[in-house]
C-alpha positions as YAML, in Angstrom:
chain: A
units: angstrom
residues:
- id: 1
  name: MET
  ca: [-10.57, -4.06, 44.85]
- id: 2
  name: ARG
  ca: [-12.28, -1.29, 46.30]
- id: 3
  name: ASN
  ca: [-13.71, 0.69, 43.16]
- id: 4
  name: ILE
  ca: [-13.09, 1.05, 39.50]
- id: 5
  name: SER
  ca: [-9.98, 3.34, 39.92]
- id: 6
  name: ASP
  ca: [-8.13, 0.22, 41.18]
- id: 7
  name: LEU
  ca: [-8.45, -1.53, 37.86]
- id: 8
  name: PRO
  ca: [-5.38, -1.52, 35.66]
- id: 9
  name: ASN
  ca: [-4.88, 1.07, 32.85]
- id: 10
  name: ASP
  ca: [-5.72, -1.34, 30.05]
- id: 11
  name: LEU
  ca: [-9.16, -2.33, 31.18]
- id: 12
  name: LEU
  ca: [-9.81, 1.33, 32.01]
- id: 13
  name: VAL
  ca: [-9.04, 2.17, 28.52]
- id: 14
  name: LYS
  ca: [-11.20, -0.44, 27.36]
- id: 15
  name: ILE
  ca: [-14.22, 0.88, 29.20]
- id: 16
  name: LEU
  ca: [-13.58, 4.39, 28.06]
- id: 17
  name: SER
  ca: [-13.39, 3.34, 24.52]
- id: 18
  name: LEU
  ca: [-17.14, 2.48, 24.76]
- id: 19
  name: ILE
  ca: [-18.42, 5.95, 25.51]
- id: 20
  name: PRO
  ca: [-18.17, 9.09, 23.76]
- id: 21
  name: ILE
  ca: [-15.08, 10.84, 23.68]
- id: 22
  name: LYS
  ca: [-15.98, 14.10, 25.48]
- id: 23
  name: VAL
  ca: [-17.30, 11.78, 28.42]
- id: 24
  name: ALA
  ca: [-14.31, 9.96, 28.54]
- id: 25
  name: ALA
  ca: [-12.14, 13.32, 28.62]
- id: 26
  name: SER
  ca: [-14.19, 14.51, 31.44]
- id: 27
  name: THR
  ca: [-13.13, 11.52, 33.56]
- id: 28
  name: SER
  ca: [-9.73, 13.49, 34.14]
- id: 29
  name: LEU
  ca: [-11.59, 15.73, 36.59]
- id: 30
  name: LEU
  ca: [-12.38, 12.61, 38.87]
- id: 31
  name: SER
  ca: [-8.94, 12.48, 40.42]
- id: 32
  name: LYS
  ca: [-5.25, 12.37, 39.71]
- id: 33
  name: ARG
  ca: [-5.58, 8.62, 38.76]
- id: 34
  name: TRP
  ca: [-7.77, 9.35, 35.93]
- id: 35
  name: GLY
  ca: [-6.02, 12.56, 34.82]
- id: 36
  name: SER
  ca: [-4.25, 11.06, 31.82]
- id: 37
  name: VAL
  ca: [-6.07, 7.64, 31.29]
- id: 38
  name: TRP
  ca: [-8.39, 8.74, 28.42]
- id: 39
  name: LYS
  ca: [-5.32, 9.79, 26.37]
- id: 40
  name: LEU
  ca: [-4.40, 6.20, 26.20]
- id: 41
  name: ILE
  ca: [-7.39, 5.31, 24.01]
- id: 42
  name: PRO
  ca: [-5.83, 3.80, 20.82]
- id: 43
  name: THR
  ca: [-9.10, 4.27, 18.63]
- id: 44
  name: LEU
  ca: [-11.44, 7.04, 18.11]
- id: 45
  name: ASP
  ca: [-14.47, 7.69, 15.87]
- id: 46
  name: TYR
  ca: [-15.33, 11.28, 15.52]
- id: 47
  name: ASP
  ca: [-18.75, 12.59, 13.82]
- id: 48
  name: GLY
  ca: [-19.36, 15.70, 15.97]
- id: 49
  name: THR
  ca: [-19.27, 19.45, 15.09]
- id: 50
  name: TYR
  ca: [-15.74, 19.94, 13.95]
- id: 51
  name: SER
  ca: [-13.46, 22.95, 14.77]
- id: 52
  name: ALA
  ca: [-9.98, 23.54, 14.25]
- id: 53
  name: ALA
  ca: [-9.64, 23.09, 17.87]
- id: 54
  name: ALA
  ca: [-10.85, 19.74, 17.94]
- id: 55
  name: LEU
  ca: [-7.55, 18.41, 15.94]
- id: 56
  name: GLU
  ca: [-5.47, 19.98, 18.69]
- id: 57
  name: PHE
  ca: [-7.57, 18.27, 21.34]
- id: 58
  name: PHE
  ca: [-7.14, 14.85, 19.20]
- id: 59
  name: GLY
  ca: [-3.39, 15.28, 19.28]
- id: 60
  name: LYS
  ca: [-3.28, 14.91, 23.21]
- id: 61
  name: PHE
  ca: [-4.02, 11.23, 22.60]
- id: 62
  name: HIS
  ca: [-0.49, 9.53, 23.47]
- id: 63
  name: THR
  ca: [-1.29, 6.39, 22.06]
- id: 64
  name: LEU
  ca: [-3.87, 6.97, 19.37]
- id: 65
  name: VAL
  ca: [-3.21, 4.36, 16.55]
- id: 66
  name: ALA
  ca: [-6.61, 4.67, 14.59]
- id: 67
  name: LEU
  ca: [-8.94, 7.73, 14.01]
- id: 68
  name: ARG
  ca: [-12.02, 7.86, 11.98]
- id: 69
  name: PHE
  ca: [-13.74, 11.22, 10.76]
- id: 70
  name: MET
  ca: [-17.37, 10.86, 9.54]
- id: 71
  name: LYS
  ca: [-19.84, 13.19, 8.22]
- id: 72
  name: LEU
  ca: [-18.21, 16.51, 8.90]
- id: 73
  name: THR
  ca: [-16.55, 19.48, 7.34]
- id: 74
  name: ILE
  ca: [-13.11, 20.60, 7.83]
- id: 75
  name: GLU
  ca: [-12.40, 24.22, 7.37]
- id: 76
  name: ASP
  ca: [-8.95, 24.80, 8.54]
- id: 77
  name: VAL
  ca: [-5.94, 22.99, 10.08]
- id: 78
  name: HIS
  ca: [-3.50, 24.40, 12.55]
- id: 79
  name: SER
  ca: [0.03, 24.38, 11.49]
- id: 80
  name: THR
  ca: [0.90, 22.70, 15.01]
- id: 81
  name: THR
  ca: [-1.40, 20.05, 14.78]
- id: 82
  name: CYS
  ca: [0.42, 16.57, 14.73]
- id: 83
  name: PHE
  ca: [-0.81, 12.93, 15.23]
- id: 84
  name: ARG
  ca: [2.47, 11.37, 15.96]
- id: 85
  name: SER
  ca: [1.29, 7.78, 16.73]
- id: 86
  name: VAL
  ca: [-1.75, 7.60, 14.37]
- id: 87
  name: LYS
  ca: [-1.24, 4.62, 11.58]
- id: 88
  name: ASN
  ca: [-4.63, 4.38, 10.21]
- id: 89
  name: LEU
  ca: [-6.83, 7.20, 9.29]
- id: 90
  name: SER
  ca: [-10.48, 6.85, 7.55]
- id: 91
  name: LEU
  ca: [-12.20, 10.11, 6.09]
- id: 92
  name: LEU
  ca: [-15.90, 8.98, 5.53]
- id: 93
  name: ASP
  ca: [-17.97, 11.68, 3.88]
- id: 94
  name: VAL
  ca: [-15.66, 14.33, 5.01]
- id: 95
  name: LYS
  ca: [-15.95, 17.71, 3.21]
- id: 96
  name: PHE
  ca: [-12.86, 19.96, 2.72]
- id: 97
  name: SER
  ca: [-12.99, 23.78, 2.39]
- id: 98
  name: SER
  ca: [-10.09, 23.82, -0.25]
- id: 99
  name: ASP
  ca: [-7.42, 21.61, -1.72]
- id: 100
  name: LYS
  ca: [-4.89, 23.08, 0.71]
- id: 101
  name: THR
  ca: [-6.82, 21.94, 3.49]
- id: 102
  name: VAL
  ca: [-6.54, 18.29, 2.44]
- id: 103
  name: GLU
  ca: [-2.72, 18.75, 2.22]
- id: 104
  name: ARG
  ca: [-2.61, 20.22, 5.56]
- id: 105
  name: LEU
  ca: [-4.60, 17.54, 7.13]
- id: 106
  name: LEU
  ca: [-2.54, 14.72, 5.72]
- id: 107
  name: SER
  ca: [0.71, 16.21, 6.54]
- id: 108
  name: CYS
  ca: [-0.15, 15.95, 10.22]
- id: 109
  name: PHE
  ca: [0.30, 12.24, 10.23]
- id: 110
  name: PRO
  ca: [3.92, 11.39, 9.80]
- id: 111
  name: ILE
  ca: [3.72, 7.58, 10.25]
- id: 112
  name: LEU
  ca: [0.22, 6.91, 8.51]
- id: 113
  name: GLU
  ca: [0.30, 3.57, 7.06]
- id: 114
  name: THR
  ca: [-3.34, 2.90, 6.12]
- id: 115
  name: LEU
  ca: [-5.67, 5.75, 4.72]
- id: 116
  name: VAL
  ca: [-9.54, 5.15, 3.57]
- id: 117
  name: VAL
  ca: [-11.34, 7.95, 1.70]
- id: 118
  name: HIS
  ca: [-15.03, 7.69, 0.96]
- id: 119
  name: ARG
  ca: [-16.60, 10.77, -0.43]
- id: 120
  name: TRP
  ca: [-20.02, 11.41, -1.77]
- id: 121
  name: GLY
  ca: [-21.04, 14.37, -3.70]
- id: 122
  name: ALA
  ca: [-18.94, 17.30, -4.48]
- id: 123
  name: ASP
  ca: [-17.24, 19.99, -2.35]
- id: 124
  name: ASN
  ca: [-14.73, 22.74, -2.99]
- id: 125
  name: VAL
  ca: [-11.88, 20.33, -3.41]
- id: 126
  name: LYS
  ca: [-10.74, 20.28, -7.14]
- id: 127
  name: THR
  ca: [-7.72, 17.92, -6.74]
- id: 128
  name: PHE
  ca: [-7.60, 15.60, -3.73]
- id: 129
  name: ALA
  ca: [-3.93, 15.31, -3.21]
- id: 130
  name: ILE
  ca: [-2.62, 12.40, -1.16]
- id: 131
  name: CYS
  ca: [1.17, 13.04, -0.49]
- id: 132
  name: VAL
  ca: [2.04, 10.60, 2.30]
- id: 133
  name: PRO
  ca: [5.55, 8.85, 1.94]
- id: 134
  name: SER
  ca: [4.74, 6.30, 4.79]
- id: 135
  name: LEU
  ca: [1.47, 5.30, 3.25]
- id: 136
  name: GLN
  ca: [1.46, 1.47, 2.41]
- id: 137
  name: SER
  ca: [-2.41, 0.86, 2.09]
- id: 138
  name: LEU
  ca: [-4.91, 3.07, 0.14]
- id: 139
  name: ASN
  ca: [-8.67, 2.63, -0.24]
- id: 140
  name: ILE
  ca: [-10.65, 5.29, -2.32]
- id: 141
  name: ARG
  ca: [-14.24, 5.41, -3.13]
- id: 142
  name: TYR
  ca: [-15.63, 8.33, -4.61]
- id: 143
  name: THR
  ca: [-19.28, 8.89, -5.87]
- id: 144
  name: VAL
  ca: [-19.95, 12.14, -7.62]
- id: 145
  name: GLY
  ca: [-23.18, 13.55, -7.04]
- id: 146
  name: GLY
  ca: [-24.60, 16.16, -9.52]
- id: 147
  name: TYR
  ca: [-22.52, 17.98, -12.11]
- id: 148
  name: HIS
  ca: [-18.74, 17.91, -12.29]
- id: 149
  name: ASN
  ca: [-16.39, 19.45, -14.85]
- id: 150
  name: PRO
  ca: [-13.43, 17.05, -15.80]
- id: 151
  name: LYS
  ca: [-11.34, 20.04, -16.96]
- id: 152
  name: THR
  ca: [-11.40, 21.76, -13.36]
- id: 153
  name: ASP
  ca: [-12.31, 18.52, -10.94]
- id: 154
  name: HIS
  ca: [-9.17, 16.54, -11.26]
- id: 155
  name: GLY
  ca: [-10.16, 13.72, -8.64]
- id: 156
  name: PHE
  ca: [-7.24, 12.21, -6.71]
- id: 157
  name: VAL
  ca: [-3.43, 12.70, -7.24]
- id: 158
  name: ILE
  ca: [-1.52, 9.98, -5.14]
- id: 159
  name: ASN
  ca: [2.08, 10.43, -4.26]
- id: 160
  name: ALA
  ca: [2.87, 7.48, -2.36]
- id: 161
  name: PRO
  ca: [6.30, 5.75, -2.87]
- id: 162
  name: SER
  ca: [5.79, 3.21, -0.04]
- id: 163
  name: LEU
  ca: [2.14, 1.94, -1.16]
- id: 164
  name: LYS
  ca: [1.73, -1.65, -1.18]
- id: 165
  name: HIS
  ca: [-2.10, -2.03, -1.57]
- id: 166
  name: PHE
  ca: [-4.32, 0.18, -3.60]
- id: 167
  name: ASP
  ca: [-8.07, -0.24, -3.73]
- id: 168
  name: HIS
  ca: [-9.65, 2.32, -5.89]
- id: 169
  name: PHE
  ca: [-13.21, 2.97, -7.09]
- id: 170
  name: SER
  ca: [-13.69, 6.26, -8.47]
- id: 171
  name: GLU
  ca: [-14.25, 8.49, -11.67]
- id: 172
  name: PHE
  ca: [-10.73, 9.75, -12.05]
- id: 173
  name: CYS
  ca: [-7.46, 9.42, -10.44]
- id: 174
  name: SER
  ca: [-3.55, 10.23, -11.40]
- id: 175
  name: LEU
  ca: [-0.54, 8.44, -9.65]
- id: 176
  name: VAL
  ca: [2.87, 9.83, -9.27]
- id: 177
  name: ASN
  ca: [5.86, 8.43, -7.51]
- id: 178
  name: MET
  ca: [4.36, 5.17, -7.21]
- id: 179
  name: PRO
  ca: [6.55, 2.13, -5.78]
- id: 180
  name: GLU
  ca: [8.82, -0.44, -7.97]
- id: 181
  name: GLN
  ca: [6.03, -3.09, -6.74]
- id: 182
  name: LEU
  ca: [2.53, -2.66, -6.06]
- id: 183
  name: ASP
  ca: [-0.54, -5.11, -5.03]
- id: 184
  name: ALA
  ca: [-3.27, -3.16, -6.52]
- id: 185
  name: GLU
  ca: [-7.09, -3.60, -6.32]
- id: 186
  name: ILE
  ca: [-8.26, -1.49, -8.91]
- id: 187
  name: HIS
  ca: [-11.84, -0.96, -9.60]
- id: 188
  name: LEU
  ca: [-12.35, 1.81, -12.10]
- id: 189
  name: ARG
  ca: [-15.26, 3.95, -13.82]
- id: 190
  name: HIS
  ca: [-12.53, 6.00, -15.31]
- id: 191
  name: ILE
  ca: [-12.45, 8.60, -17.98]
- id: 192
  name: ASP
  ca: [-8.79, 7.89, -18.75]
- id: 193
  name: SER
  ca: [-8.12, 4.12, -18.05]
- id: 194
  name: GLU
  ca: [-5.21, 3.99, -20.40]
- id: 195
  name: LYS
  ca: [-3.45, 6.87, -18.51]
- id: 196
  name: LEU
  ca: [-3.84, 5.04, -15.19]
- id: 197
  name: LEU
  ca: [-2.61, 1.98, -16.08]
- id: 198
  name: GLU
  ca: [0.76, 3.36, -17.31]
- id: 199
  name: SER
  ca: [1.23, 4.04, -13.70]
- id: 200
  name: LEU
  ca: [0.74, 0.60, -12.68]
- id: 201
  name: THR
  ca: [2.69, -1.45, -14.80]
- id: 202
  name: SER
  ca: [4.98, -2.41, -11.90]
- id: 203
  name: SER
  ca: [2.22, -4.07, -10.07]
- id: 204
  name: LYS
  ca: [2.38, -7.76, -8.99]
- id: 205
  name: LYS
  ca: [-1.37, -8.07, -8.48]
- id: 206
  name: LEU
  ca: [-4.25, -6.27, -10.42]
- id: 207
  name: SER
  ca: [-7.88, -6.49, -10.20]
- id: 208
  name: LEU
  ca: [-9.48, -4.32, -13.10]
- id: 209
  name: CYS
  ca: [-12.80, -3.29, -13.76]
- id: 210
  name: LEU
  ca: [-12.26, -0.84, -16.92]
- id: 211
  name: LYS
  ca: [-13.88, 1.29, -19.63]
- id: 212
  name: PRO
  ca: [-13.45, -0.39, -22.93]
- id: 213
  name: GLN
  ca: [-10.43, 0.66, -24.70]
- id: 214
  name: THR
  ca: [-10.72, 3.64, -26.91]
- id: 215
  name: GLY
  ca: [-7.71, 3.37, -29.40]
- id: 216
  name: SER
  ca: [-4.88, 4.42, -27.19]
- id: 217
  name: TYR
  ca: [-2.80, 1.92, -24.97]
- id: 218
  name: PRO
  ca: [-0.71, 2.28, -21.77]
- id: 219
  name: GLY
  ca: [2.94, 2.24, -22.59]
- id: 220
  name: GLY
  ca: [5.22, -0.46, -20.98]
- id: 221
  name: ASP
  ca: [4.86, -3.88, -19.98]
- id: 222
  name: PHE
  ca: [3.50, -5.52, -16.84]
- id: 223
  name: ASP
  ca: [6.73, -7.15, -16.23]
- id: 224
  name: GLN
  ca: [6.22, -7.88, -12.50]
- id: 225
  name: LEU
  ca: [2.44, -8.82, -12.76]
- id: 226
  name: VAL
  ca: [1.97, -12.48, -11.64]
- id: 227
  name: CYS
  ca: [-2.04, -12.37, -10.54]
- id: 228
  name: LEU
  ca: [-4.81, -10.68, -12.76]
- id: 229
  name: GLU
  ca: [-8.58, -10.31, -12.03]
- id: 230
  name: LEU
  ca: [-10.54, -9.00, -15.05]
- id: 231
  name: CYS
  ca: [-14.05, -7.99, -15.13]
- id: 232
  name: VAL
  ca: [-15.51, -9.62, -18.40]
- id: 233
  name: MET
  ca: [-18.76, -7.37, -18.45]
- id: 234
  name: CYS
  ca: [-16.60, -4.31, -19.68]
- id: 235
  name: SER
  ca: [-13.03, -5.18, -19.71]
- id: 236
  name: LEU
  ca: [-12.71, -8.50, -22.00]
- id: 237
  name: ASP
  ca: [-11.17, -6.48, -24.70]
- id: 238
  name: TRP
  ca: [-8.34, -5.50, -22.51]
- id: 239
  name: LEU
  ca: [-7.41, -9.29, -21.98]
- id: 240
  name: ASN
  ca: [-5.21, -9.61, -25.20]
- id: 241
  name: LEU
  ca: [-3.29, -6.27, -24.29]
- id: 242
  name: ILE
  ca: [-2.56, -7.41, -20.70]
- id: 243
  name: LEU
  ca: [-1.66, -11.04, -21.52]
- id: 244
  name: ARG
  ca: [0.79, -9.60, -24.27]
- id: 245
  name: ARG
  ca: [2.43, -7.63, -21.91]
- id: 246
  name: SER
  ca: [2.66, -9.77, -18.76]
- id: 247
  name: PRO
  ca: [5.35, -12.45, -19.47]
- id: 248
  name: LYS
  ca: [5.24, -13.76, -15.69]
- id: 249
  name: LEU
  ca: [1.66, -14.23, -15.41]
- id: 250
  name: ARG
  ca: [0.80, -17.07, -13.20]
- id: 251
  name: SER
  ca: [-2.90, -16.81, -12.01]
- id: 252
  name: LEU
  ca: [-5.72, -15.41, -14.29]
- id: 253
  name: LYS
  ca: [-9.17, -14.91, -12.81]
- id: 254
  name: LEU
  ca: [-12.23, -13.55, -15.04]
- id: 255
  name: TYR
  ca: [-15.20, -12.53, -13.26]
- id: 256
  name: GLN
  ca: [-18.41, -10.63, -13.35]
- id: 257
  name: SER
  ca: [-18.85, -7.50, -11.04]
- id: 258
  name: ARG
  ca: [-22.10, -8.91, -9.65]
- id: 259
  name: GLU
  ca: [-19.69, -11.45, -7.88]
- id: 260
  name: ARG
  ca: [-18.36, -8.35, -5.68]
- id: 261
  name: ASN
  ca: [-21.87, -7.05, -4.84]
- id: 262
  name: TRP
  ca: [-21.77, -3.90, -7.00]
- id: 263
  name: SER
  ca: [-22.96, -3.06, -10.50]
- id: 264
  name: CYS
  ca: [-20.54, -2.45, -13.47]
- id: 265
  name: ARG
  ca: [-21.18, 0.78, -14.89]
- id: 266
  name: ASN
  ca: [-18.68, 0.59, -17.20]
- id: 267
  name: SER
  ca: [-20.68, -2.02, -19.07]
- id: 268
  name: LYS
  ca: [-23.69, -0.28, -19.36]
- id: 269
  name: HIS
  ca: [-24.71, 0.43, -23.19]
- id: 270
  name: VAL
  ca: [-21.26, -1.14, -24.01]
- id: 271
  name: ARG
  ca: [-20.62, -4.51, -25.62]
- id: 272
  name: THR
  ca: [-16.84, -5.38, -25.31]
- id: 273
  name: LYS
  ca: [-15.34, -7.84, -27.34]
- id: 274
  name: TRP
  ca: [-12.45, -10.65, -27.48]
- id: 275
  name: GLU
  ca: [-10.37, -11.28, -30.61]
- id: 276
  name: GLN
  ca: [-7.79, -14.08, -30.79]
- id: 277
  name: PRO
  ca: [-4.25, -12.61, -30.57]
- id: 278
  name: ASN
  ca: [-2.08, -12.76, -33.78]
- id: 279
  name: SER
  ca: [0.59, -14.56, -31.61]
- id: 280
  name: VAL
  ca: [0.63, -16.51, -28.61]
- id: 281
  name: PRO
  ca: [1.41, -14.42, -25.54]
- id: 282
  name: GLU
  ca: [4.49, -15.39, -23.89]
- id: 283
  name: CYS
  ca: [2.77, -15.89, -20.30]
- id: 284
  name: LEU
  ca: [0.79, -18.83, -22.07]
- id: 285
  name: LEU
  ca: [3.72, -20.42, -23.43]
- id: 286
  name: VAL
  ca: [5.88, -20.22, -19.96]
- id: 287
  name: SER
  ca: [4.18, -19.12, -16.91]
- id: 288
  name: LEU
  ca: [0.54, -19.36, -16.51]
- id: 289
  name: GLU
  ca: [-0.74, -21.93, -14.20]
- id: 290
  name: THR
  ca: [-4.37, -21.17, -12.94]
- id: 291
  name: VAL
  ca: [-7.50, -19.88, -14.66]
- id: 292
  name: LYS
  ca: [-10.68, -19.10, -13.07]
- id: 293
  name: TRP
  ca: [-13.92, -18.03, -14.56]
- id: 294
  name: ILE
  ca: [-16.74, -16.80, -12.16]
- id: 295
  name: LEU
  ca: [-20.19, -16.46, -13.41]
- id: 296
  name: TYR
  ca: [-19.72, -18.04, -17.02]
- id: 297
  name: LYS
  ca: [-22.54, -17.61, -19.13]
- id: 298
  name: GLY
  ca: [-21.46, -19.94, -21.99]
- id: 299
  name: THR
  ca: [-21.55, -17.14, -24.68]
- id: 300
  name: GLN
  ca: [-19.71, -18.11, -28.05]
- id: 301
  name: GLU
  ca: [-17.16, -15.25, -27.15]
- id: 302
  name: GLU
  ca: [-16.55, -16.68, -23.65]
- id: 303
  name: LYS
  ca: [-16.24, -20.40, -25.36]
- id: 304
  name: ASP
  ca: [-13.60, -18.80, -27.88]
- id: 305
  name: VAL
  ca: [-11.55, -17.40, -24.94]
- id: 306
  name: VAL
  ca: [-11.63, -20.73, -22.91]
- id: 307
  name: LYS
  ca: [-10.62, -22.84, -25.87]
- id: 308
  name: TYR
  ca: [-7.69, -20.41, -26.83]
- id: 309
  name: LEU
  ca: [-6.48, -20.64, -23.16]
- id: 310
  name: LEU
  ca: [-6.71, -24.58, -23.34]
- id: 311
  name: LYS
  ca: [-4.99, -24.81, -26.76]
- id: 312
  name: ASN
  ca: [-2.27, -22.57, -25.98]
- id: 313
  name: GLY
  ca: [-1.75, -22.70, -22.07]
- id: 314
  name: ASN
  ca: [1.29, -25.06, -22.04]
- id: 315
  name: PHE
  ca: [1.61, -24.91, -18.18]
- id: 316
  name: ILE
  ca: [-1.99, -24.58, -17.04]
- id: 317
  name: LYS
  ca: [-2.52, -26.86, -14.13]
- id: 318
  name: THR
  ca: [-6.07, -26.14, -13.29]
- id: 319
  name: MET
  ca: [-9.06, -24.28, -14.83]
- id: 320
  name: SER
  ca: [-12.15, -23.98, -12.67]
- id: 321
  name: ILE
  ca: [-15.39, -22.39, -14.20]
- id: 322
  name: ARG
  ca: [-18.50, -21.58, -12.09]
- id: 323
  name: PHE
  ca: [-21.76, -21.08, -14.19]
- id: 324
  name: SER
  ca: [-23.64, -18.22, -14.02]
- id: 325
  name: SER
  ca: [-27.51, -18.78, -13.08]
- id: 326
  name: VAL
  ca: [-28.41, -18.20, -16.76]
- id: 327
  name: VAL
  ca: [-26.80, -21.36, -17.89]
- id: 328
  name: THR
  ca: [-29.33, -24.20, -18.30]
- id: 329
  name: LEU
  ca: [-29.18, -27.68, -17.08]
- id: 330
  name: GLU
  ca: [-28.64, -29.15, -20.64]
- id: 331
  name: GLU
  ca: [-25.52, -26.48, -21.28]
- id: 332
  name: ARG
  ca: [-24.06, -27.44, -17.83]
- id: 333
  name: ILE
  ca: [-23.87, -30.81, -19.03]
- id: 334
  name: HIS
  ca: [-22.69, -30.18, -22.59]
- id: 335
  name: ILE
  ca: [-20.05, -27.41, -22.04]
- id: 336
  name: PRO
  ca: [-17.93, -29.65, -19.61]
- id: 337
  name: MET
  ca: [-17.79, -32.20, -22.28]
- id: 338
  name: GLU
  ca: [-16.76, -30.02, -24.88]
- id: 339
  name: PHE
  ca: [-13.98, -28.55, -22.87]
- id: 340
  name: GLU
  ca: [-12.93, -31.67, -21.31]
- id: 341
  name: PHE
  ca: [-12.19, -33.10, -24.95]
- id: 342
  name: MET
  ca: [-9.96, -30.15, -25.63]
- id: 343
  name: GLY
  ca: [-8.30, -30.47, -22.49]
- id: 344
  name: ARG
  ca: [-7.11, -34.13, -23.04]
- id: 345
  name: ILE
  ca: [-5.73, -33.13, -26.54]
- id: 346
  name: ASN
  ca: [-4.14, -29.79, -26.16]
- id: 347
  name: SER
  ca: [-3.13, -29.77, -22.28]
- id: 348
  name: SER
  ca: [-3.04, -33.17, -20.68]
- id: 349
  name: ARG
  ca: [-1.69, -31.86, -17.48]
- id: 350
  name: CYS
  ca: [-4.76, -29.22, -17.11]
- id: 351
  name: GLN
  ca: [-7.48, -30.37, -14.58]
- id: 352
  name: LEU
  ca: [-10.98, -28.95, -15.39]
- id: 353
  name: SER
  ca: [-13.71, -28.42, -13.02]
- id: 354
  name: PHE
  ca: [-17.14, -26.98, -13.21]
- id: 355
  name: SER
  ca: [-19.57, -25.77, -10.62]
- id: 356
  name: LYS
  ca: [-22.82, -23.74, -10.32]
- id: 357
  name: LEU
  ca: [-23.89, -20.93, -8.06]
...
């Protein structure tokens, strides 16, 4: 091998992927051998000054699979722009000139499967519409800086009939044309939690951090739901409602948001409560098998929930409880004795386990 030009394309592409894109593109001037190698780069990060022509430039990458825009403003998108091979797109702190600009950009990705949108602060977008028929995975983080008006700032409107995974941490969102079955990882600081849940009743897996109930309830049953994770700091009062409407639920996890390294703003200045249901939910009688409680504090309310599940969970096989650091050594000894006695009486097949952080 005489020089670097003798290397195969796959190695040259790896080398070009390590340098700034403008430098990589300039290698096309070296020789015919290098003419189109840079167009084979599969992943591209772009955080430079944006122009509409830049998108046209990115469209020249023949095998581009992943594209990430960071900290830039998109003013316009040419109608001829198209990313035919891109399946993964990340928009990190990207500002848009208008709602229409968002729609035009996303329409340039005909086979997009994964979309990550992280927004900080406000811009000229009132409704961030995500209409992508091929989209399978969506991750949204939206932190509003300064003032926003709920009457005019509509947040995200999602039209994704192929969506399989949905991770949402935002103030407000609307879902339309969702698939029949959806694995959703939902963390909400949401003005209208009830309305959003109505769009998620077909989900198989939900992880919820919701504002406490305000009196209205989502319509429909969660008749496909098999796995539920629920934040007990803010959403414990949702437990009865979801249990009653989830006849196939098999796995229940109760946690505090600190376990996920973020603070639960829903619980600020709010004390949620749990009340024993008037009738035993169907899932406790026929399907629920696994219960986990992370960062269990041992409050009377939490004890009541555990006792109720042990008493009425006919098919619960395992219940694991991880104590919070606020639980004293004496309580760590007493609580297992109390629950194990109930487990032997009411659910002989249930195996109880306890651990500390």
